[in-house]
Amino acid sequence: MEEFVLNPQKLFSGGAIVTLCLVLFVAPRVSQAVDVQPGNADQGKILFEKRCTGCHSLDQDKEGPRLRGVFGRKAGKIESFTYSDALKDAKFNWDATLLDKWLTDTESVIPNNDMTFHVPNPQERADIIQFLGSLSGK
């Protein structure tokens, strides 16, 4: 019977490591992105109530600003809410693309903001964004 010997030179040559990294790290992310369906406002309402209402409300400011009508609203501009300096200086209006980036990683949109919460699941983000958009007529 032939003895099996692991040869590191063969393992690390010929792009085997690159291929392994692609399979382990890139392919799962690509398949996740492909599996995201258009947002469902009904599911988004459930998720909003479960995940967001600890800090946000639709019609009243809490630890975070009220979110009804967030689509098209200038970032950091609700007069009754005290925003971080970073958000006060924002120069954009909220839309689906920016909300998706924000809920993925707030720091990538506005560094040094006060919101540390994120929604890692892309389908949940799509559902929450669809729900918020439905309240704004968008």
Short mmCIF file of N, CA, C and O in Angstrom, two decimals:
data_model
loop_
_atom_site.label_atom_id
_atom_site.label_comp_id
_atom_site.label_asym_id
_atom_site.label_seq_id
_atom_site.Cartn_x
_atom_site.Cartn_y
_atom_site.Cartn_z
N MET A 1 0.85 -1.18 0.00
CA MET A 1 0.00 0.00 0.00
C MET A 1 0.89 1.24 0.00
O MET A 1 1.85 1.32 0.74
N GLU A 2 0.51 2.23 -0.80
CA GLU A 2 1.30 3.46 -0.91
C GLU A 2 0.97 4.39 0.24
O GLU A 2 -0.19 4.59 0.60
N GLU A 3 2.01 5.00 0.81
CA GLU A 3 1.82 5.92 1.94
C GLU A 3 1.47 7.31 1.41
O GLU A 3 2.07 7.79 0.44
N PHE A 4 0.51 7.95 2.03
CA PHE A 4 0.12 9.30 1.64
C PHE A 4 0.98 10.29 2.40
O PHE A 4 1.07 10.25 3.62
N VAL A 5 1.63 11.18 1.67
CA VAL A 5 2.46 12.22 2.29
C VAL A 5 2.00 13.56 1.75
O VAL A 5 1.90 13.76 0.53
N LEU A 6 1.69 14.47 2.65
CA LEU A 6 1.28 15.81 2.26
C LEU A 6 2.50 16.62 1.89
O LEU A 6 3.43 16.76 2.68
N ASN A 7 2.54 17.11 0.67
CA ASN A 7 3.67 17.87 0.18
C ASN A 7 3.30 19.36 0.14
O ASN A 7 2.55 19.79 -0.73
N PRO A 8 3.82 20.16 1.08
CA PRO A 8 3.47 21.59 1.13
C PRO A 8 3.81 22.35 -0.14
O PRO A 8 3.12 23.27 -0.53
N GLN A 9 4.89 21.96 -0.82
CA GLN A 9 5.27 22.67 -2.05
C GLN A 9 4.20 22.51 -3.12
O GLN A 9 3.85 23.46 -3.82
N LYS A 10 3.64 21.32 -3.24
CA LYS A 10 2.58 21.11 -4.22
C LYS A 10 1.30 21.80 -3.79
O LYS A 10 0.56 22.32 -4.60
N LEU A 11 1.05 21.79 -2.48
CA LEU A 11 -0.17 22.42 -1.96
C LEU A 11 -0.18 23.92 -2.23
O LEU A 11 -1.19 24.49 -2.61
N PHE A 12 0.97 24.56 -2.06
CA PHE A 12 1.02 26.00 -2.19
C PHE A 12 1.41 26.49 -3.58
O PHE A 12 1.51 27.66 -3.83
N SER A 13 1.63 25.60 -4.51
CA SER A 13 2.00 26.01 -5.86
C SER A 13 0.78 25.96 -6.78
O SER A 13 -0.23 25.37 -6.45
N GLY A 14 0.92 26.58 -7.91
CA GLY A 14 -0.10 26.47 -8.95
C GLY A 14 -1.42 27.14 -8.63
O GLY A 14 -2.44 26.79 -9.18
N GLY A 15 -1.43 28.08 -7.72
CA GLY A 15 -2.67 28.82 -7.43
C GLY A 15 -3.64 28.09 -6.53
O GLY A 15 -4.78 28.51 -6.38
N ALA A 16 -3.22 26.99 -5.91
CA ALA A 16 -4.14 26.23 -5.06
C ALA A 16 -4.64 27.08 -3.90
O ALA A 16 -5.82 27.03 -3.55
N ILE A 17 -3.78 27.89 -3.31
CA ILE A 17 -4.19 28.73 -2.17
C ILE A 17 -5.17 29.80 -2.63
O ILE A 17 -6.18 30.05 -1.98
N VAL A 18 -4.89 30.41 -3.77
CA VAL A 18 -5.81 31.43 -4.30
C VAL A 18 -7.18 30.82 -4.55
O VAL A 18 -8.22 31.37 -4.17
N THR A 19 -7.19 29.66 -5.16
CA THR A 19 -8.46 28.98 -5.44
C THR A 19 -9.18 28.65 -4.15
O THR A 19 -10.39 28.87 -4.02
N LEU A 20 -8.46 28.13 -3.17
CA LEU A 20 -9.06 27.79 -1.88
C LEU A 20 -9.66 29.03 -1.23
O LEU A 20 -10.78 29.00 -0.72
N CYS A 21 -8.92 30.13 -1.24
CA CYS A 21 -9.43 31.38 -0.65
C CYS A 21 -10.70 31.85 -1.36
O CYS A 21 -11.65 32.29 -0.72
N LEU A 22 -10.70 31.78 -2.68
CA LEU A 22 -11.89 32.18 -3.43
C LEU A 22 -13.09 31.33 -3.05
O LEU A 22 -14.19 31.83 -2.83
N VAL A 23 -12.88 30.03 -2.95
CA VAL A 23 -13.98 29.12 -2.61
C VAL A 23 -14.48 29.38 -1.20
O VAL A 23 -15.69 29.42 -0.95
N LEU A 24 -13.56 29.58 -0.25
CA LEU A 24 -13.96 29.72 1.14
C LEU A 24 -14.51 31.10 1.50
O LEU A 24 -15.39 31.21 2.34
N PHE A 25 -13.98 32.15 0.88
CA PHE A 25 -14.33 33.49 1.33
C PHE A 25 -15.16 34.29 0.34
O PHE A 25 -16.01 35.06 0.74
N VAL A 26 -14.93 34.15 -0.93
CA VAL A 26 -15.64 34.96 -1.92
C VAL A 26 -16.95 34.29 -2.34
O VAL A 26 -17.99 34.93 -2.37
N ALA A 27 -16.92 33.02 -2.65
CA ALA A 27 -18.11 32.33 -3.14
C ALA A 27 -19.30 32.45 -2.20
O ALA A 27 -20.42 32.72 -2.65
N PRO A 28 -19.13 32.28 -0.88
CA PRO A 28 -20.31 32.44 -0.01
C PRO A 28 -20.92 33.83 -0.09
O PRO A 28 -22.13 33.98 -0.08
N ARG A 29 -20.10 34.87 -0.21
CA ARG A 29 -20.63 36.23 -0.29
C ARG A 29 -21.37 36.45 -1.61
O ARG A 29 -22.39 37.10 -1.65
N VAL A 30 -20.83 35.93 -2.70
CA VAL A 30 -21.49 36.06 -3.99
C VAL A 30 -22.83 35.35 -3.96
O VAL A 30 -23.84 35.88 -4.40
N SER A 31 -22.87 34.15 -3.39
CA SER A 31 -24.14 33.42 -3.34
C SER A 31 -25.14 34.13 -2.45
O SER A 31 -26.33 34.13 -2.73
N GLN A 32 -24.69 34.79 -1.38
CA GLN A 32 -25.60 35.56 -0.53
C GLN A 32 -26.20 36.71 -1.34
O GLN A 32 -27.39 36.96 -1.28
N ALA A 33 -25.36 37.43 -2.09
CA ALA A 33 -25.84 38.57 -2.85
C ALA A 33 -26.86 38.13 -3.90
O ALA A 33 -27.84 38.81 -4.14
N VAL A 34 -26.65 37.00 -4.51
CA VAL A 34 -27.55 36.50 -5.54
C VAL A 34 -28.89 36.09 -4.94
O VAL A 34 -29.93 36.22 -5.57
N ASP A 35 -28.88 35.62 -3.70
CA ASP A 35 -30.09 35.12 -3.07
C ASP A 35 -31.00 36.21 -2.52
O ASP A 35 -32.10 35.92 -2.09
N VAL A 36 -30.57 37.46 -2.49
CA VAL A 36 -31.39 38.54 -1.94
C VAL A 36 -32.54 38.84 -2.89
O VAL A 36 -32.34 39.11 -4.06
N GLN A 37 -33.73 38.76 -2.35
CA GLN A 37 -34.94 39.06 -3.11
C GLN A 37 -35.32 40.52 -2.88
O GLN A 37 -34.86 41.14 -1.92
N PRO A 38 -36.19 41.07 -3.72
CA PRO A 38 -36.67 42.43 -3.44
C PRO A 38 -37.26 42.49 -2.04
O PRO A 38 -37.81 41.50 -1.55
N GLY A 39 -37.12 43.65 -1.41
CA GLY A 39 -37.61 43.80 -0.05
C GLY A 39 -39.10 43.57 0.08
O GLY A 39 -39.88 43.85 -0.82
N ASN A 40 -39.49 43.04 1.22
CA ASN A 40 -40.89 42.77 1.55
C ASN A 40 -41.28 43.69 2.70
O ASN A 40 -40.77 43.53 3.82
N ALA A 41 -42.16 44.65 2.45
CA ALA A 41 -42.53 45.64 3.46
C ALA A 41 -43.17 45.01 4.69
O ALA A 41 -42.93 45.45 5.82
N ASP A 42 -43.98 43.97 4.50
CA ASP A 42 -44.62 43.32 5.66
C ASP A 42 -43.57 42.67 6.55
O ASP A 42 -43.62 42.80 7.78
N GLN A 43 -42.62 41.97 5.95
CA GLN A 43 -41.53 41.37 6.72
C GLN A 43 -40.66 42.47 7.32
O GLN A 43 -40.18 42.35 8.45
N GLY A 44 -40.46 43.54 6.57
CA GLY A 44 -39.67 44.66 7.06
C GLY A 44 -40.28 45.31 8.29
O GLY A 44 -39.56 45.73 9.20
N LYS A 45 -41.60 45.38 8.34
CA LYS A 45 -42.28 45.95 9.52
C LYS A 45 -41.99 45.09 10.75
O LYS A 45 -41.68 45.61 11.82
N ILE A 46 -42.08 43.78 10.57
CA ILE A 46 -41.79 42.86 11.69
C ILE A 46 -40.34 43.03 12.15
O ILE A 46 -40.05 43.13 13.34
N LEU A 47 -39.42 43.08 11.19
CA LEU A 47 -38.01 43.24 11.52
C LEU A 47 -37.74 44.60 12.16
O LEU A 47 -36.95 44.70 13.10
N PHE A 48 -38.37 45.65 11.64
CA PHE A 48 -38.20 46.98 12.21
C PHE A 48 -38.64 46.98 13.68
O PHE A 48 -37.92 47.48 14.54
N GLU A 49 -39.80 46.40 13.93
CA GLU A 49 -40.31 46.37 15.31
C GLU A 49 -39.40 45.55 16.22
O GLU A 49 -39.20 45.90 17.38
N LYS A 50 -38.81 44.49 15.69
CA LYS A 50 -37.95 43.62 16.48
C LYS A 50 -36.55 44.19 16.67
O LYS A 50 -35.99 44.12 17.76
N ARG A 51 -35.98 44.77 15.61
CA ARG A 51 -34.57 45.12 15.63
C ARG A 51 -34.29 46.61 15.81
O ARG A 51 -33.20 46.98 16.24
N CYS A 52 -35.24 47.48 15.46
CA CYS A 52 -34.93 48.92 15.39
C CYS A 52 -35.58 49.74 16.50
O CYS A 52 -35.10 50.83 16.83
N THR A 53 -36.69 49.27 17.04
CA THR A 53 -37.48 50.11 17.96
C THR A 53 -36.84 50.28 19.33
O THR A 53 -37.35 51.05 20.14
N GLY A 54 -35.74 49.60 19.60
CA GLY A 54 -35.02 49.87 20.84
C GLY A 54 -34.48 51.30 20.85
O GLY A 54 -34.37 51.92 21.90
N CYS A 55 -34.15 51.82 19.68
CA CYS A 55 -33.58 53.17 19.56
C CYS A 55 -34.40 54.11 18.69
O CYS A 55 -34.24 55.33 18.79
N HIS A 56 -35.25 53.56 17.81
CA HIS A 56 -36.00 54.40 16.87
C HIS A 56 -37.49 54.15 17.01
O HIS A 56 -37.93 53.09 17.40
N SER A 57 -38.25 55.16 16.61
CA SER A 57 -39.69 55.08 16.48
C SER A 57 -40.02 55.64 15.10
O SER A 57 -39.18 56.27 14.47
N LEU A 58 -41.24 55.40 14.66
CA LEU A 58 -41.63 55.99 13.39
C LEU A 58 -41.95 57.47 13.52
O LEU A 58 -41.61 58.27 12.65
N ASP A 59 -42.58 57.86 14.64
CA ASP A 59 -43.12 59.22 14.74
C ASP A 59 -42.56 60.06 15.88
O ASP A 59 -42.91 61.24 15.99
N GLN A 60 -41.72 59.48 16.73
CA GLN A 60 -41.13 60.25 17.83
C GLN A 60 -39.63 59.98 17.89
O GLN A 60 -39.18 58.86 17.62
N ASP A 61 -38.88 61.01 18.26
CA ASP A 61 -37.46 60.83 18.46
C ASP A 61 -37.23 60.04 19.75
O ASP A 61 -37.94 60.25 20.74
N LYS A 62 -36.30 59.14 19.71
CA LYS A 62 -35.88 58.39 20.90
C LYS A 62 -34.37 58.55 20.99
O LYS A 62 -33.88 59.66 20.79
N GLU A 63 -33.65 57.48 21.26
CA GLU A 63 -32.19 57.54 21.22
C GLU A 63 -31.72 57.86 19.80
O GLU A 63 -30.69 58.49 19.60
N GLY A 64 -32.50 57.42 18.81
CA GLY A 64 -32.27 57.76 17.41
C GLY A 64 -33.44 58.59 16.90
O GLY A 64 -34.50 58.64 17.54
N PRO A 65 -33.29 59.24 15.76
CA PRO A 65 -34.37 60.07 15.24
C PRO A 65 -35.56 59.24 14.72
O PRO A 65 -35.41 58.06 14.40
N ARG A 66 -36.72 59.88 14.64
CA ARG A 66 -37.89 59.21 14.07
C ARG A 66 -37.62 58.88 12.61
O ARG A 66 -36.89 59.60 11.92
N LEU A 67 -38.22 57.79 12.12
CA LEU A 67 -37.85 57.31 10.79
C LEU A 67 -38.97 57.35 9.75
O LEU A 67 -38.72 57.08 8.58
N ARG A 68 -40.19 57.71 10.15
CA ARG A 68 -41.21 57.87 9.11
C ARG A 68 -40.79 59.03 8.21
O ARG A 68 -40.41 60.09 8.68
N GLY A 69 -40.83 58.80 6.91
CA GLY A 69 -40.45 59.85 5.97
C GLY A 69 -38.95 59.99 5.76
O GLY A 69 -38.49 60.99 5.21
N VAL A 70 -38.18 58.98 6.16
CA VAL A 70 -36.73 59.08 6.03
C VAL A 70 -36.27 59.14 4.57
O VAL A 70 -35.30 59.82 4.25
N PHE A 71 -37.00 58.48 3.67
CA PHE A 71 -36.63 58.53 2.24
C PHE A 71 -36.76 59.96 1.73
O PHE A 71 -37.80 60.58 1.86
N GLY A 72 -35.69 60.45 1.14
CA GLY A 72 -35.69 61.80 0.61
C GLY A 72 -35.33 62.86 1.63
O GLY A 72 -35.08 64.00 1.27
N ARG A 73 -35.31 62.50 2.90
CA ARG A 73 -34.98 63.46 3.96
C ARG A 73 -33.48 63.74 3.96
O ARG A 73 -32.67 62.85 3.73
N LYS A 74 -33.12 64.99 4.22
CA LYS A 74 -31.71 65.33 4.36
C LYS A 74 -31.19 64.69 5.65
O LYS A 74 -31.83 64.76 6.69
N ALA A 75 -30.03 64.06 5.54
CA ALA A 75 -29.43 63.40 6.71
C ALA A 75 -29.08 64.43 7.77
O ALA A 75 -28.57 65.51 7.46
N GLY A 76 -29.38 64.09 9.01
CA GLY A 76 -28.99 64.93 10.14
C GLY A 76 -29.76 66.22 10.28
O GLY A 76 -29.25 67.18 10.88
N LYS A 77 -30.98 66.30 9.77
CA LYS A 77 -31.68 67.59 9.72
C LYS A 77 -33.01 67.65 10.47
O LYS A 77 -33.72 68.64 10.34
N ILE A 78 -33.38 66.66 11.27
CA ILE A 78 -34.59 66.80 12.08
C ILE A 78 -34.25 67.74 13.24
O ILE A 78 -33.36 67.45 14.05
N GLU A 79 -34.92 68.86 13.31
CA GLU A 79 -34.56 69.90 14.27
C GLU A 79 -34.74 69.46 15.72
O GLU A 79 -34.01 69.92 16.60
N SER A 80 -35.68 68.56 15.98
CA SER A 80 -35.94 68.14 17.36
C SER A 80 -34.96 67.09 17.86
O SER A 80 -34.99 66.73 19.04
N PHE A 81 -34.08 66.60 17.01
CA PHE A 81 -33.15 65.54 17.40
C PHE A 81 -31.72 66.07 17.45
O PHE A 81 -31.31 66.86 16.60
N THR A 82 -30.96 65.64 18.46
CA THR A 82 -29.57 66.05 18.60
C THR A 82 -28.67 65.00 17.93
O THR A 82 -28.47 63.92 18.47
N TYR A 83 -28.17 65.34 16.76
CA TYR A 83 -27.31 64.44 15.99
C TYR A 83 -25.85 64.60 16.39
O TYR A 83 -25.45 65.63 16.93
N SER A 84 -25.05 63.59 16.05
CA SER A 84 -23.61 63.72 16.19
C SER A 84 -23.14 64.82 15.23
O SER A 84 -23.81 65.12 14.25
N ASP A 85 -22.00 65.41 15.53
CA ASP A 85 -21.46 66.44 14.64
C ASP A 85 -21.27 65.89 13.23
O ASP A 85 -21.51 66.59 12.25
N ALA A 86 -20.84 64.64 13.13
CA ALA A 86 -20.61 64.03 11.82
C ALA A 86 -21.91 64.00 11.00
O ALA A 86 -21.90 64.34 9.82
N LEU A 87 -23.01 63.63 11.62
CA LEU A 87 -24.28 63.57 10.88
C LEU A 87 -24.83 64.96 10.60
O LEU A 87 -25.44 65.18 9.56
N LYS A 88 -24.62 65.89 11.51
CA LYS A 88 -25.08 67.27 11.27
C LYS A 88 -24.46 67.84 10.00
O LYS A 88 -25.07 68.64 9.31
N ASP A 89 -23.23 67.42 9.71
CA ASP A 89 -22.50 67.94 8.56
C ASP A 89 -22.76 67.17 7.27
O ASP A 89 -22.17 67.50 6.23
N ALA A 90 -23.60 66.15 7.32
CA ALA A 90 -23.87 65.33 6.13
C ALA A 90 -24.50 66.17 5.03
O ALA A 90 -25.29 67.08 5.30
N LYS A 91 -24.18 65.83 3.80
CA LYS A 91 -24.65 66.61 2.65
C LYS A 91 -25.41 65.73 1.66
O LYS A 91 -25.21 65.83 0.46
N PHE A 92 -26.28 64.86 2.13
CA PHE A 92 -27.02 63.99 1.23
C PHE A 92 -28.43 63.74 1.78
O PHE A 92 -28.71 64.00 2.94
N ASN A 93 -29.27 63.26 0.89
CA ASN A 93 -30.62 62.82 1.26
C ASN A 93 -30.62 61.30 1.31
O ASN A 93 -29.97 60.64 0.49
N TRP A 94 -31.39 60.74 2.23
CA TRP A 94 -31.47 59.30 2.36
C TRP A 94 -32.24 58.68 1.20
O TRP A 94 -33.28 59.18 0.81
N ASP A 95 -31.69 57.60 0.66
CA ASP A 95 -32.37 56.79 -0.35
C ASP A 95 -32.07 55.33 -0.05
O ASP A 95 -31.35 55.03 0.91
N ALA A 96 -32.59 54.42 -0.85
CA ALA A 96 -32.43 52.99 -0.58
C ALA A 96 -30.96 52.57 -0.58
O ALA A 96 -30.52 51.78 0.27
N THR A 97 -30.19 53.09 -1.52
CA THR A 97 -28.77 52.72 -1.60
C THR A 97 -28.00 53.16 -0.37
O THR A 97 -27.24 52.38 0.21
N LEU A 98 -28.21 54.40 0.04
CA LEU A 98 -27.50 54.90 1.23
C LEU A 98 -27.98 54.21 2.50
O LEU A 98 -27.18 53.92 3.39
N LEU A 99 -29.27 53.93 2.61
CA LEU A 99 -29.76 53.20 3.78
C LEU A 99 -29.17 51.80 3.85
O LEU A 99 -28.83 51.32 4.93
N ASP A 100 -29.02 51.15 2.69
CA ASP A 100 -28.41 49.82 2.68
C ASP A 100 -26.96 49.90 3.16
O ASP A 100 -26.52 49.11 4.00
N LYS A 101 -26.21 50.86 2.66
CA LYS A 101 -24.82 51.04 3.10
C LYS A 101 -24.78 51.37 4.59
O LYS A 101 -23.93 50.86 5.33
N TRP A 102 -25.67 52.24 5.04
CA TRP A 102 -25.72 52.66 6.43
C TRP A 102 -26.01 51.47 7.35
O TRP A 102 -25.33 51.28 8.36
N LEU A 103 -27.00 50.68 7.00
CA LEU A 103 -27.35 49.54 7.84
C LEU A 103 -26.30 48.43 7.78
O LEU A 103 -26.23 47.59 8.67
N THR A 104 -25.49 48.42 6.74
CA THR A 104 -24.39 47.46 6.63
C THR A 104 -23.23 47.89 7.50
O THR A 104 -22.67 47.11 8.26
N ASP A 105 -22.84 49.17 7.40
CA ASP A 105 -21.68 49.69 8.12
C ASP A 105 -21.79 51.21 8.17
O ASP A 105 -21.40 51.89 7.22
N THR A 106 -22.31 51.72 9.26
CA THR A 106 -22.53 53.17 9.38
C THR A 106 -21.26 53.98 9.16
O THR A 106 -21.29 55.04 8.56
N GLU A 107 -20.14 53.45 9.63
CA GLU A 107 -18.87 54.18 9.51
C GLU A 107 -18.44 54.37 8.06
O GLU A 107 -17.72 55.31 7.75
N SER A 108 -18.87 53.49 7.17
CA SER A 108 -18.50 53.63 5.76
C SER A 108 -19.26 54.78 5.10
O SER A 108 -18.85 55.28 4.06
N VAL A 109 -20.36 55.19 5.70
CA VAL A 109 -21.16 56.29 5.15
C VAL A 109 -20.77 57.60 5.82
O VAL A 109 -20.49 58.59 5.14
N ILE A 110 -20.75 57.59 7.15
CA ILE A 110 -20.38 58.79 7.91
C ILE A 110 -19.51 58.36 9.08
O ILE A 110 -20.02 57.86 10.09
N PRO A 111 -18.20 58.54 8.96
CA PRO A 111 -17.31 58.19 10.07
C PRO A 111 -17.64 59.01 11.32
O PRO A 111 -18.10 60.15 11.23
N ASN A 112 -17.44 58.42 12.47
CA ASN A 112 -17.61 59.07 13.77
C ASN A 112 -19.06 59.43 14.09
O ASN A 112 -19.31 60.40 14.79
N ASN A 113 -19.99 58.64 13.57
CA ASN A 113 -21.39 58.85 13.95
C ASN A 113 -21.66 58.10 15.25
O ASN A 113 -20.80 57.36 15.74
N ASP A 114 -22.85 58.27 15.81
CA ASP A 114 -23.17 57.66 17.10
C ASP A 114 -23.88 56.31 17.00
O ASP A 114 -24.16 55.69 18.01
N MET A 115 -24.19 55.85 15.79
CA MET A 115 -24.92 54.59 15.65
C MET A 115 -23.95 53.44 15.44
O MET A 115 -23.22 53.41 14.46
N THR A 116 -23.98 52.47 16.35
CA THR A 116 -23.08 51.32 16.24
C THR A 116 -23.81 50.08 15.76
O THR A 116 -23.17 49.10 15.38
N PHE A 117 -25.11 50.08 15.74
CA PHE A 117 -25.91 48.93 15.33
C PHE A 117 -25.82 48.73 13.82
O PHE A 117 -25.70 49.69 13.07
N HIS A 118 -25.86 47.48 13.36
CA HIS A 118 -25.91 47.20 11.93
C HIS A 118 -26.75 45.96 11.69
O HIS A 118 -27.04 45.20 12.61
N VAL A 119 -27.15 45.78 10.46
CA VAL A 119 -27.96 44.63 10.04
C VAL A 119 -27.12 43.85 9.04
O VAL A 119 -27.06 44.22 7.86
N PRO A 120 -26.47 42.78 9.45
CA PRO A 120 -25.57 42.07 8.55
C PRO A 120 -26.27 41.28 7.45
O PRO A 120 -25.69 41.06 6.39
N ASN A 121 -27.50 40.87 7.66
CA ASN A 121 -28.20 40.05 6.69
C ASN A 121 -28.77 40.93 5.58
O ASN A 121 -29.63 41.79 5.83
N PRO A 122 -28.34 40.74 4.32
CA PRO A 122 -28.79 41.60 3.22
C PRO A 122 -30.30 41.52 2.96
O PRO A 122 -30.91 42.52 2.58
N GLN A 123 -30.91 40.37 3.17
CA GLN A 123 -32.36 40.25 2.95
C GLN A 123 -33.12 41.04 4.02
O GLN A 123 -34.10 41.72 3.72
N GLU A 124 -32.66 40.98 5.25
CA GLU A 124 -33.30 41.76 6.32
C GLU A 124 -33.16 43.26 6.05
O GLU A 124 -34.11 44.01 6.25
N ARG A 125 -32.00 43.68 5.56
CA ARG A 125 -31.83 45.10 5.21
C ARG A 125 -32.81 45.49 4.12
O ARG A 125 -33.47 46.53 4.21
N ALA A 126 -32.92 44.66 3.09
CA ALA A 126 -33.83 44.97 1.98
C ALA A 126 -35.27 45.07 2.48
O ALA A 126 -36.02 45.97 2.06
N ASP A 127 -35.67 44.20 3.39
CA ASP A 127 -37.03 44.22 3.92
C ASP A 127 -37.28 45.47 4.76
O ASP A 127 -38.31 46.13 4.61
N ILE A 128 -36.35 45.81 5.63
CA ILE A 128 -36.50 47.01 6.47
C ILE A 128 -36.55 48.26 5.60
O ILE A 128 -37.39 49.15 5.80
N ILE A 129 -35.69 48.34 4.60
CA ILE A 129 -35.66 49.50 3.70
C ILE A 129 -36.96 49.59 2.92
O ILE A 129 -37.51 50.68 2.74
N GLN A 130 -37.48 48.46 2.45
CA GLN A 130 -38.76 48.46 1.74
C GLN A 130 -39.87 48.97 2.64
O GLN A 130 -40.73 49.75 2.22
N PHE A 131 -39.88 48.54 3.90
CA PHE A 131 -40.88 49.01 4.86
C PHE A 131 -40.77 50.52 5.06
O PHE A 131 -41.78 51.24 4.96
N LEU A 132 -39.57 51.02 5.30
CA LEU A 132 -39.41 52.46 5.49
C LEU A 132 -39.80 53.23 4.23
O LEU A 132 -40.40 54.30 4.32
N GLY A 133 -39.46 52.68 3.07
CA GLY A 133 -39.84 53.33 1.81
C GLY A 133 -41.34 53.38 1.64
O GLY A 133 -41.88 54.38 1.13
N SER A 134 -42.03 52.34 2.06
CA SER A 134 -43.50 52.32 1.92
C SER A 134 -44.16 53.40 2.76
O SER A 134 -45.20 53.91 2.40
N LEU A 135 -43.53 53.76 3.86
CA LEU A 135 -44.08 54.81 4.73
C LEU A 135 -43.84 56.19 4.15
O LEU A 135 -44.49 57.15 4.52
N SER A 136 -42.86 56.28 3.28
CA SER A 136 -42.49 57.56 2.67
C SER A 136 -43.11 57.72 1.28
O SER A 136 -42.85 58.71 0.61
N GLY A 137 -43.88 56.72 0.86
CA GLY A 137 -44.45 56.76 -0.48
C GLY A 137 -43.41 56.54 -1.56
O GLY A 137 -43.60 56.96 -2.70
N LYS A 138 -42.30 55.90 -1.23
CA LYS A 138 -41.20 55.69 -2.20
C LYS A 138 -41.08 54.22 -2.52
O LYS A 138 -41.35 53.36 -1.79
#
